[in-house]
XYZ file of C-alpha atoms in Angstrom:
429
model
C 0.000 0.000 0.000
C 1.100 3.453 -0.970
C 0.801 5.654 2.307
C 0.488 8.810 0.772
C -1.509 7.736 -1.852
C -4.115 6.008 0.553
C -4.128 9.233 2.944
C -4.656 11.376 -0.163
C -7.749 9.650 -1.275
C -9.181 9.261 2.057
C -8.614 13.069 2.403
C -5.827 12.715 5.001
C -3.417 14.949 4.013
C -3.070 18.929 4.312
C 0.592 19.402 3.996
C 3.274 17.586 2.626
C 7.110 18.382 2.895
C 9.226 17.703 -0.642
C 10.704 14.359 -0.987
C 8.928 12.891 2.042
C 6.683 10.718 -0.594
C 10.429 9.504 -2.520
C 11.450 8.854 1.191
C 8.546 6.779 1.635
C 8.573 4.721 -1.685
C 12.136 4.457 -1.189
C 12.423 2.397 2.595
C 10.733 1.307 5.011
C 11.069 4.725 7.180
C 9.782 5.357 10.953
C 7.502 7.915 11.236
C 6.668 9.308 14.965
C 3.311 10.692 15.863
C 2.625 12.528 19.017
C -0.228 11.745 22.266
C -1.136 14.318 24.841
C -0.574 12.211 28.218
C -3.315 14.634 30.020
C -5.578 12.182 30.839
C -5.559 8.153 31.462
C -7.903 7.546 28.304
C -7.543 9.015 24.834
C -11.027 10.689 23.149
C -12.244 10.360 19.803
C -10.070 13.794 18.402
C -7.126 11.547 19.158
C -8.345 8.872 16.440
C -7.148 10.456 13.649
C -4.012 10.465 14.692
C -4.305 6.772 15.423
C -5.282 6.396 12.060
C -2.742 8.033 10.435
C -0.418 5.633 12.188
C -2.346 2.363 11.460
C -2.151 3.308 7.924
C 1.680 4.325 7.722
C 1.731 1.003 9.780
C -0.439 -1.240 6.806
C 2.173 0.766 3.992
C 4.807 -1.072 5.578
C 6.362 1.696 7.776
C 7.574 1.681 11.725
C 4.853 4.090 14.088
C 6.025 5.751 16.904
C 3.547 7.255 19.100
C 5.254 9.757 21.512
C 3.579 10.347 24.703
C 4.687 13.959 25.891
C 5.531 14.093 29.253
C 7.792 16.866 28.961
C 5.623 18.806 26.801
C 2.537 17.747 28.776
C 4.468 19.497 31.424
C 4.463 22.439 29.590
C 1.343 22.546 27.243
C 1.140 22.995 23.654
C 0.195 26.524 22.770
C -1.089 25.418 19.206
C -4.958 26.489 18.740
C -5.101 27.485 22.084
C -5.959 30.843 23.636
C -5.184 29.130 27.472
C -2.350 27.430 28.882
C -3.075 23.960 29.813
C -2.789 22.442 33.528
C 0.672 20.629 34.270
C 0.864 17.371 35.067
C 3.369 15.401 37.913
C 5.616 12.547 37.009
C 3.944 9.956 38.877
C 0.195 11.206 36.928
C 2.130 11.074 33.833
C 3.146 7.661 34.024
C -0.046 6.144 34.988
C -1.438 7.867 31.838
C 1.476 6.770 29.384
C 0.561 2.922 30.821
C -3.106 3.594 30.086
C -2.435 4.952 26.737
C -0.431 2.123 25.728
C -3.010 -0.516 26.543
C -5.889 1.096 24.516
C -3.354 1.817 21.732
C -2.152 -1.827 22.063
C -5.403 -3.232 20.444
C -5.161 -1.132 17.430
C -1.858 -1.088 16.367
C 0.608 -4.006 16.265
C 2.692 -3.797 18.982
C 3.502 -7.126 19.908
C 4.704 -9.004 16.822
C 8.375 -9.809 16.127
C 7.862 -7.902 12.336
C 10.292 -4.859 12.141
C 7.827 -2.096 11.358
C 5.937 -3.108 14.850
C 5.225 0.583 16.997
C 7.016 1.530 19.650
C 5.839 4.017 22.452
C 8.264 6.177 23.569
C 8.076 9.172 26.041
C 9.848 12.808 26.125
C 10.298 13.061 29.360
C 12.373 10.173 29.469
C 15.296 12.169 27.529
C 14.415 15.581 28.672
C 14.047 14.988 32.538
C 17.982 15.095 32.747
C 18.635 17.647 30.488
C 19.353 21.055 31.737
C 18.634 24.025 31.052
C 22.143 25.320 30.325
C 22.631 22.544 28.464
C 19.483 22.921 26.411
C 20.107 26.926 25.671
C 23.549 25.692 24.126
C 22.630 23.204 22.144
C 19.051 23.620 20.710
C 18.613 27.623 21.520
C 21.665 28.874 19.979
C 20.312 27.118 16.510
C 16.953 28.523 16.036
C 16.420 32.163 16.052
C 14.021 34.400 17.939
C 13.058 35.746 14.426
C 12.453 32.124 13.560
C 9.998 31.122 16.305
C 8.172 34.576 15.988
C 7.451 33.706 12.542
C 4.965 30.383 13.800
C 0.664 31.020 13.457
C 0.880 29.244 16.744
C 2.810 32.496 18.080
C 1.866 35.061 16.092
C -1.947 34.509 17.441
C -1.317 34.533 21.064
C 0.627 38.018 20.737
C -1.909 39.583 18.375
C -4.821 39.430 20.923
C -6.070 36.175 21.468
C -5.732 35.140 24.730
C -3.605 36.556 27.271
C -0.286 36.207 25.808
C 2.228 33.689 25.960
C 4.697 32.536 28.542
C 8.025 32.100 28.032
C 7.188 28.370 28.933
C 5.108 27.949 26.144
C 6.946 29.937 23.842
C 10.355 27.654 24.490
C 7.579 24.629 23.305
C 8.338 24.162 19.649
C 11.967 24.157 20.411
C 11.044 21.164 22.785
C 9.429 19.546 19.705
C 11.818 20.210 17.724
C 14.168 18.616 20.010
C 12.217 15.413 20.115
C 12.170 15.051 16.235
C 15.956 15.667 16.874
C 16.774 12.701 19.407
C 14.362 10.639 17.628
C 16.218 11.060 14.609
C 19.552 9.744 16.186
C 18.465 7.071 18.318
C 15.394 5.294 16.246
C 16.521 6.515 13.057
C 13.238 8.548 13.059
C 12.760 10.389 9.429
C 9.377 12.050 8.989
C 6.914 13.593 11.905
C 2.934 13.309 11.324
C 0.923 15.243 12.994
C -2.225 17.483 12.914
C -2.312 20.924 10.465
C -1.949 22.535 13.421
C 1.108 21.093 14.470
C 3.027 22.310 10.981
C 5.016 25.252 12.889
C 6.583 22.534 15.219
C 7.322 20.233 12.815
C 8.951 22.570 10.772
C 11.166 23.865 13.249
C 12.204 20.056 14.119
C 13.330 19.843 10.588
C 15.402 22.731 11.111
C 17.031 21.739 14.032
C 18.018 18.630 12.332
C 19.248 20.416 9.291
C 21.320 22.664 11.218
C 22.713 20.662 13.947
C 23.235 17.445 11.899
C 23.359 18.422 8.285
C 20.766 15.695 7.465
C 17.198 15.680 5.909
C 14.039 15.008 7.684
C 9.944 15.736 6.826
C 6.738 16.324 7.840
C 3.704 15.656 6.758
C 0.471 16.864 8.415
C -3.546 15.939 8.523
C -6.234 18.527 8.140
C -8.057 19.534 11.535
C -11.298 17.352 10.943
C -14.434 19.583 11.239
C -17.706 18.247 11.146
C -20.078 19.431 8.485
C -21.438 22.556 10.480
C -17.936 23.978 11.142
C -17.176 22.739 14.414
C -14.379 20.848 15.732
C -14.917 16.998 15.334
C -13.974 15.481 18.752
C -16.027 16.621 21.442
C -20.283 16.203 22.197
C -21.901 19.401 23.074
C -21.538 18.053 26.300
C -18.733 16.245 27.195
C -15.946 14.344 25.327
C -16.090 10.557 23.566
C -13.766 9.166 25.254
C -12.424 5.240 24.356
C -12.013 4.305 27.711
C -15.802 2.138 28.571
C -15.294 3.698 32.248
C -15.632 7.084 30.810
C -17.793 6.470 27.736
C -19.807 2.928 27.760
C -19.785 1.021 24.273
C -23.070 1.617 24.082
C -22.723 5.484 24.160
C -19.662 5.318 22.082
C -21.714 3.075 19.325
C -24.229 6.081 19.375
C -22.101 8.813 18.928
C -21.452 7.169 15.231
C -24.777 6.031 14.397
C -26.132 9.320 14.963
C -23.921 11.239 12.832
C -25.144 12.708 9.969
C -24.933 11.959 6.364
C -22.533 14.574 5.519
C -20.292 13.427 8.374
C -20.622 9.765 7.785
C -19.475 9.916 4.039
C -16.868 11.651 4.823
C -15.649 9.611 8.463
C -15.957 6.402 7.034
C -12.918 7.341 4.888
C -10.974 8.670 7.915
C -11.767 6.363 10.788
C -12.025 2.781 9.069
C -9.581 0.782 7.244
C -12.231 -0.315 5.018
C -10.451 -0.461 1.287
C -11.927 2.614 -1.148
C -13.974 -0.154 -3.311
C -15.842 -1.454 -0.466
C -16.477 2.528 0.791
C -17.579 3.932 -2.665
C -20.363 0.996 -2.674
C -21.656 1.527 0.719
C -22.074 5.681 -0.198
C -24.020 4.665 -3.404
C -25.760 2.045 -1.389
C -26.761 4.947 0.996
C -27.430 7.561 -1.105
C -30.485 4.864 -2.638
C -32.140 4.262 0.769
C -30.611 7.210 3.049
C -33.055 6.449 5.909
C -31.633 3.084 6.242
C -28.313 4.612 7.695
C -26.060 2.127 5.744
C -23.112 4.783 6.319
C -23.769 5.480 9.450
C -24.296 2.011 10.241
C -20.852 0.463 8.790
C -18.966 3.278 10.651
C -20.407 2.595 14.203
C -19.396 -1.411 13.407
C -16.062 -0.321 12.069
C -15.278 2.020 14.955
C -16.860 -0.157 17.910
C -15.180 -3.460 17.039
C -11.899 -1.557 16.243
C -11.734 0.438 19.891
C -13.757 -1.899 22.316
C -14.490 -5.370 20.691
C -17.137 -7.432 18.523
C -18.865 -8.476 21.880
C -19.156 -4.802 22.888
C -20.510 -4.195 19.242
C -23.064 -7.004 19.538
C -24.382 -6.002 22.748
C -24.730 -2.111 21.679
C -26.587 -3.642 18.829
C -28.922 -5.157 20.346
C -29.135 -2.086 22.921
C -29.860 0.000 20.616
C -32.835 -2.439 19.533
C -34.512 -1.897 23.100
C -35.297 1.215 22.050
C -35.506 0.825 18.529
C -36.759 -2.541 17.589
C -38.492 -5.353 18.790
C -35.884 -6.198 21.537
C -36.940 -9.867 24.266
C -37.194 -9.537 27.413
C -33.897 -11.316 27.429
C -31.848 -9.164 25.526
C -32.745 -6.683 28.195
C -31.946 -8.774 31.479
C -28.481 -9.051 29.628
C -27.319 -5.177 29.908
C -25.222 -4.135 32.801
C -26.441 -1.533 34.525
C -23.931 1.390 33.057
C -25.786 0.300 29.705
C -29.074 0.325 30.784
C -28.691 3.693 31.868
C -27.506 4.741 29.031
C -30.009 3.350 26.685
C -32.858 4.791 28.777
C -31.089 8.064 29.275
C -33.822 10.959 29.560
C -36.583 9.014 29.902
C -38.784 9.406 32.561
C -37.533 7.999 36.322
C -39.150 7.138 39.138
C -37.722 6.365 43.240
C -39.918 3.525 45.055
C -38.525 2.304 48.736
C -37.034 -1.288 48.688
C -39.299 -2.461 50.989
C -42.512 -2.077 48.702
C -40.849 -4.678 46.582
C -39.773 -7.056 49.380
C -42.884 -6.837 50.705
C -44.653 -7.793 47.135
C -46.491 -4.947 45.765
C -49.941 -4.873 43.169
C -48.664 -3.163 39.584
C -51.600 -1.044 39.808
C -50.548 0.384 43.169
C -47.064 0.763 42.352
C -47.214 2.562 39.160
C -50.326 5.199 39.755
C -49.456 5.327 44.378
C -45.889 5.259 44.009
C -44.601 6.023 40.986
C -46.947 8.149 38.884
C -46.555 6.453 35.606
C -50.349 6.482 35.429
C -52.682 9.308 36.309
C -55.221 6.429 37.455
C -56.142 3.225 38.333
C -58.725 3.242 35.227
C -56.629 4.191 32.755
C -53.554 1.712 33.627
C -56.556 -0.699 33.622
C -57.854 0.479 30.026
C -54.632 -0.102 28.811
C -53.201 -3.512 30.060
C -56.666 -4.604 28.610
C -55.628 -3.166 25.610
C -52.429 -5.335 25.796
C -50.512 -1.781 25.498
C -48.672 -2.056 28.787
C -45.108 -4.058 29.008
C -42.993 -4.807 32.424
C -39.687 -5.175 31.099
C -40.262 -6.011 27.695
C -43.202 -8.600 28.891
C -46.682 -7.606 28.535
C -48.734 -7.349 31.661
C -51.188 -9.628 31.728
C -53.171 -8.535 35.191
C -53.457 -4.812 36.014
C -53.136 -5.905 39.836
C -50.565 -8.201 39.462
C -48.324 -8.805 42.192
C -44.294 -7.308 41.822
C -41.359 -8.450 43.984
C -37.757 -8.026 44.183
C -37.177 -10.767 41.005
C -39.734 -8.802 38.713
C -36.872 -6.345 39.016
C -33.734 -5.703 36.520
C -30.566 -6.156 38.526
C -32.590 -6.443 41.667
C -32.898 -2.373 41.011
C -35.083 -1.205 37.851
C -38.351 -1.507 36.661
C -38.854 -0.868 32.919
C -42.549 0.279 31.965
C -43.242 0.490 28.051
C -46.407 2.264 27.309
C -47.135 1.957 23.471
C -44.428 1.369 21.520
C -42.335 4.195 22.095
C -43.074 5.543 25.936
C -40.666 4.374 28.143
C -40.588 4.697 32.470
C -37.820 3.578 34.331
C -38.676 2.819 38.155
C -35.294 2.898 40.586
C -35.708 0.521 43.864
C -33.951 2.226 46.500
């Protein structure tokens, strides 16, 4: 595989140094790629960057995903107005450990092939550097004029924000530095990264030009915006986050399906490894039947199985049926609870006490007395003779039938379907 020829297609690729593609078709070349270690779990916006690597990976290449504990020390001033919080040592290697694990099942780490990634850290070859040191032999080769020149500079002393630190500012020569020892202990050739990133890169090419005499590229990714302008990688609420603690499958399964067309066409290219024949006829396929979600669809698959697992898939599937389709009984008693929660999200909840449940409890009285799901007796009777009531996915047969603790979901919940699409959840405290 050609891995600027796949990128291009998939519409990977913003900037490009000259004679980083000859490099490329020439060798296999490591590439380094790099991860801010701020929390224990990486989010969706770090996905692209995980794809970039698969991919250079797949061409045949060696990945190198750089945690930044140094720089996460420091914080990157790129697209930022703020300076970020810093981080200790002992935070910053739980995080690197964490990162590794989820990065570990989507990228070949483990085989004996010589292109398998690597995860190195910054802070391992900066902690003992100091800062004489570092104003000798990095400062005294890039000039003042030089860093000034950066967008990522420029901005924060034109107005946005509230200026820049001399901490930050020293960043891109800390980047640079990075691309520098890479370069002369893994034999590290080209930096990837996002658009925003270009300034840094650059200035790591210098430093290797001027200090060693030698050649080295870049090549960057556009930012990926989703159809409406905004920056693809956070919810309006919080962020997507590939950790399950943080963000269950289930949730994380949504985020894709509900995407919209726009988005999909244009994220199934970026986020799956599926080839470009097999894309092309799944957009035609959708654009025939668009309310089907085939897009939408394949790229929630794709994306699940590649960051949790086909099991987590499955059971988001069939989740997502609950609500959806014409889910059993048993496909409900099945969810853990983090998923049912999720699924049933902003419905409306009712609190019962324990006891009315140990005790044994009529439906009627529990659902009109305790937990006004009805406004009467006579209705809730109306409608179970109707056959329009369901107790966790079962229909109730009797409106007075008798509840107790093992009519419950996880000895806890109550799920009352009214109709086809009105959903109650009762919580047994």
């Amino acid at each position: 595989m050609n891995f600027v020829e796949e990128l291009t297609w998939r519409g990977m690729i913003h900037d490009i140094m000259p004679g980083a593609e000859e490099q490329l078709n020439k060798e296999m070349t490591t590439g380094y790629l790099g991860i801010d270690p701020t929390a224990d779990s990486l989010h969706i916006g770090h996905l692209v960057g995980v794809m970039i690597l698969k991919h250079f990976q797949a061409s045949g290449h060696k990945p190198l995903f750089l945690v930044g504990g140094a720089t996460g020390m420091i914080g990157d001033p790129s697209g930022k107005s703020l300076e970020r919080n810093l981080l200790d040592e002992t935070t910053l290697r739980h995080n690197q450990e964490a990162i590794r694990n989820q990065l570990r099942k989507m990228v070949d780490f483990d085989s004996d092939l010589p292109n398998a990634a690597e995860l190195v850290n910054n802070y391992d070859w900066m902690k003992d550097i100091t800062f004489l040191e570092f104003s000798r032999e990095v400062g005294k080769l890039i000039t003042v004029n030089y860093m000034m020149s950066k967008d990522s500079v420029k901005k924060r002393f034109s107005g946005e924000g509230e200026g820049m630190s001399f901490t930050e500012f020293t960043y891109q020569l800390i980047q640079g530095y990075d691309f520098l020892t890479l370069f002369q202990t893994k034999n590290c050739k080209i930096q990837l990264g996002g658009s925003d990133q270009w300034g840094n890169i650059a200035t790591g090419t210098e430093l290797i030009r001027r200090k060693l005499g030698q050649e080295a590229w870049g090549l960057t990714c556009p930012l990926i915006k989703k159809a409406d302008g905004v920056k693809f990688g956070k919810t309006e609420s919080e962020n997507v986050w590939l950790d399950a603690r943080y963000t269950s499958p289930y949730k994380f399964y949504q985020f894709w399906l509900n995407v919209s067309d726009e988005d999909a066409e244009s994220y199934i290219k970026i986020f799956t490894m599926l080839d470009k024949a097999t894309i092309d006829g799944l957009i035609e396929e959708h654009k025939t039947a668009p309310h089907l979600r085939t897009l939408q669809k394949a790229l929630a698959k794709e994306v699940t199985i590649m960051v949790h697992s086909e099991e987590d898939y499955n059971t988001a599937v069939e989740a997502s049926n609950i609500l959806f389709g014409n889910a059993t009984s048993d496909v409900l008693k099945k969810l853990d609870e983090d998923t049912l929660l999720a699924v049933f999200e902003g419905v409306p909840q009712y609190e019962v006490s324990r006891e009315l449940l140990a005790t044994g409890i009529k439906a009627v009285d529990l659902l009109t007395e305790q937990a006004a799901v009805f406004p009467s007796k006579g209705e809730m009777r109306k409608l179970v003779q109707g056959g329009g009531i369901s107790l966790n996915k079962e229909k109730l047969a009797t409106f007075d039938q008798e509840l107790g603790m093992n009519d419950l979901l996880n000895y806890k919940y109550l799920l009352v379907q009214r109709g086809k699409k009105n959903y109650y959840l009762v919580l047994v405290k």
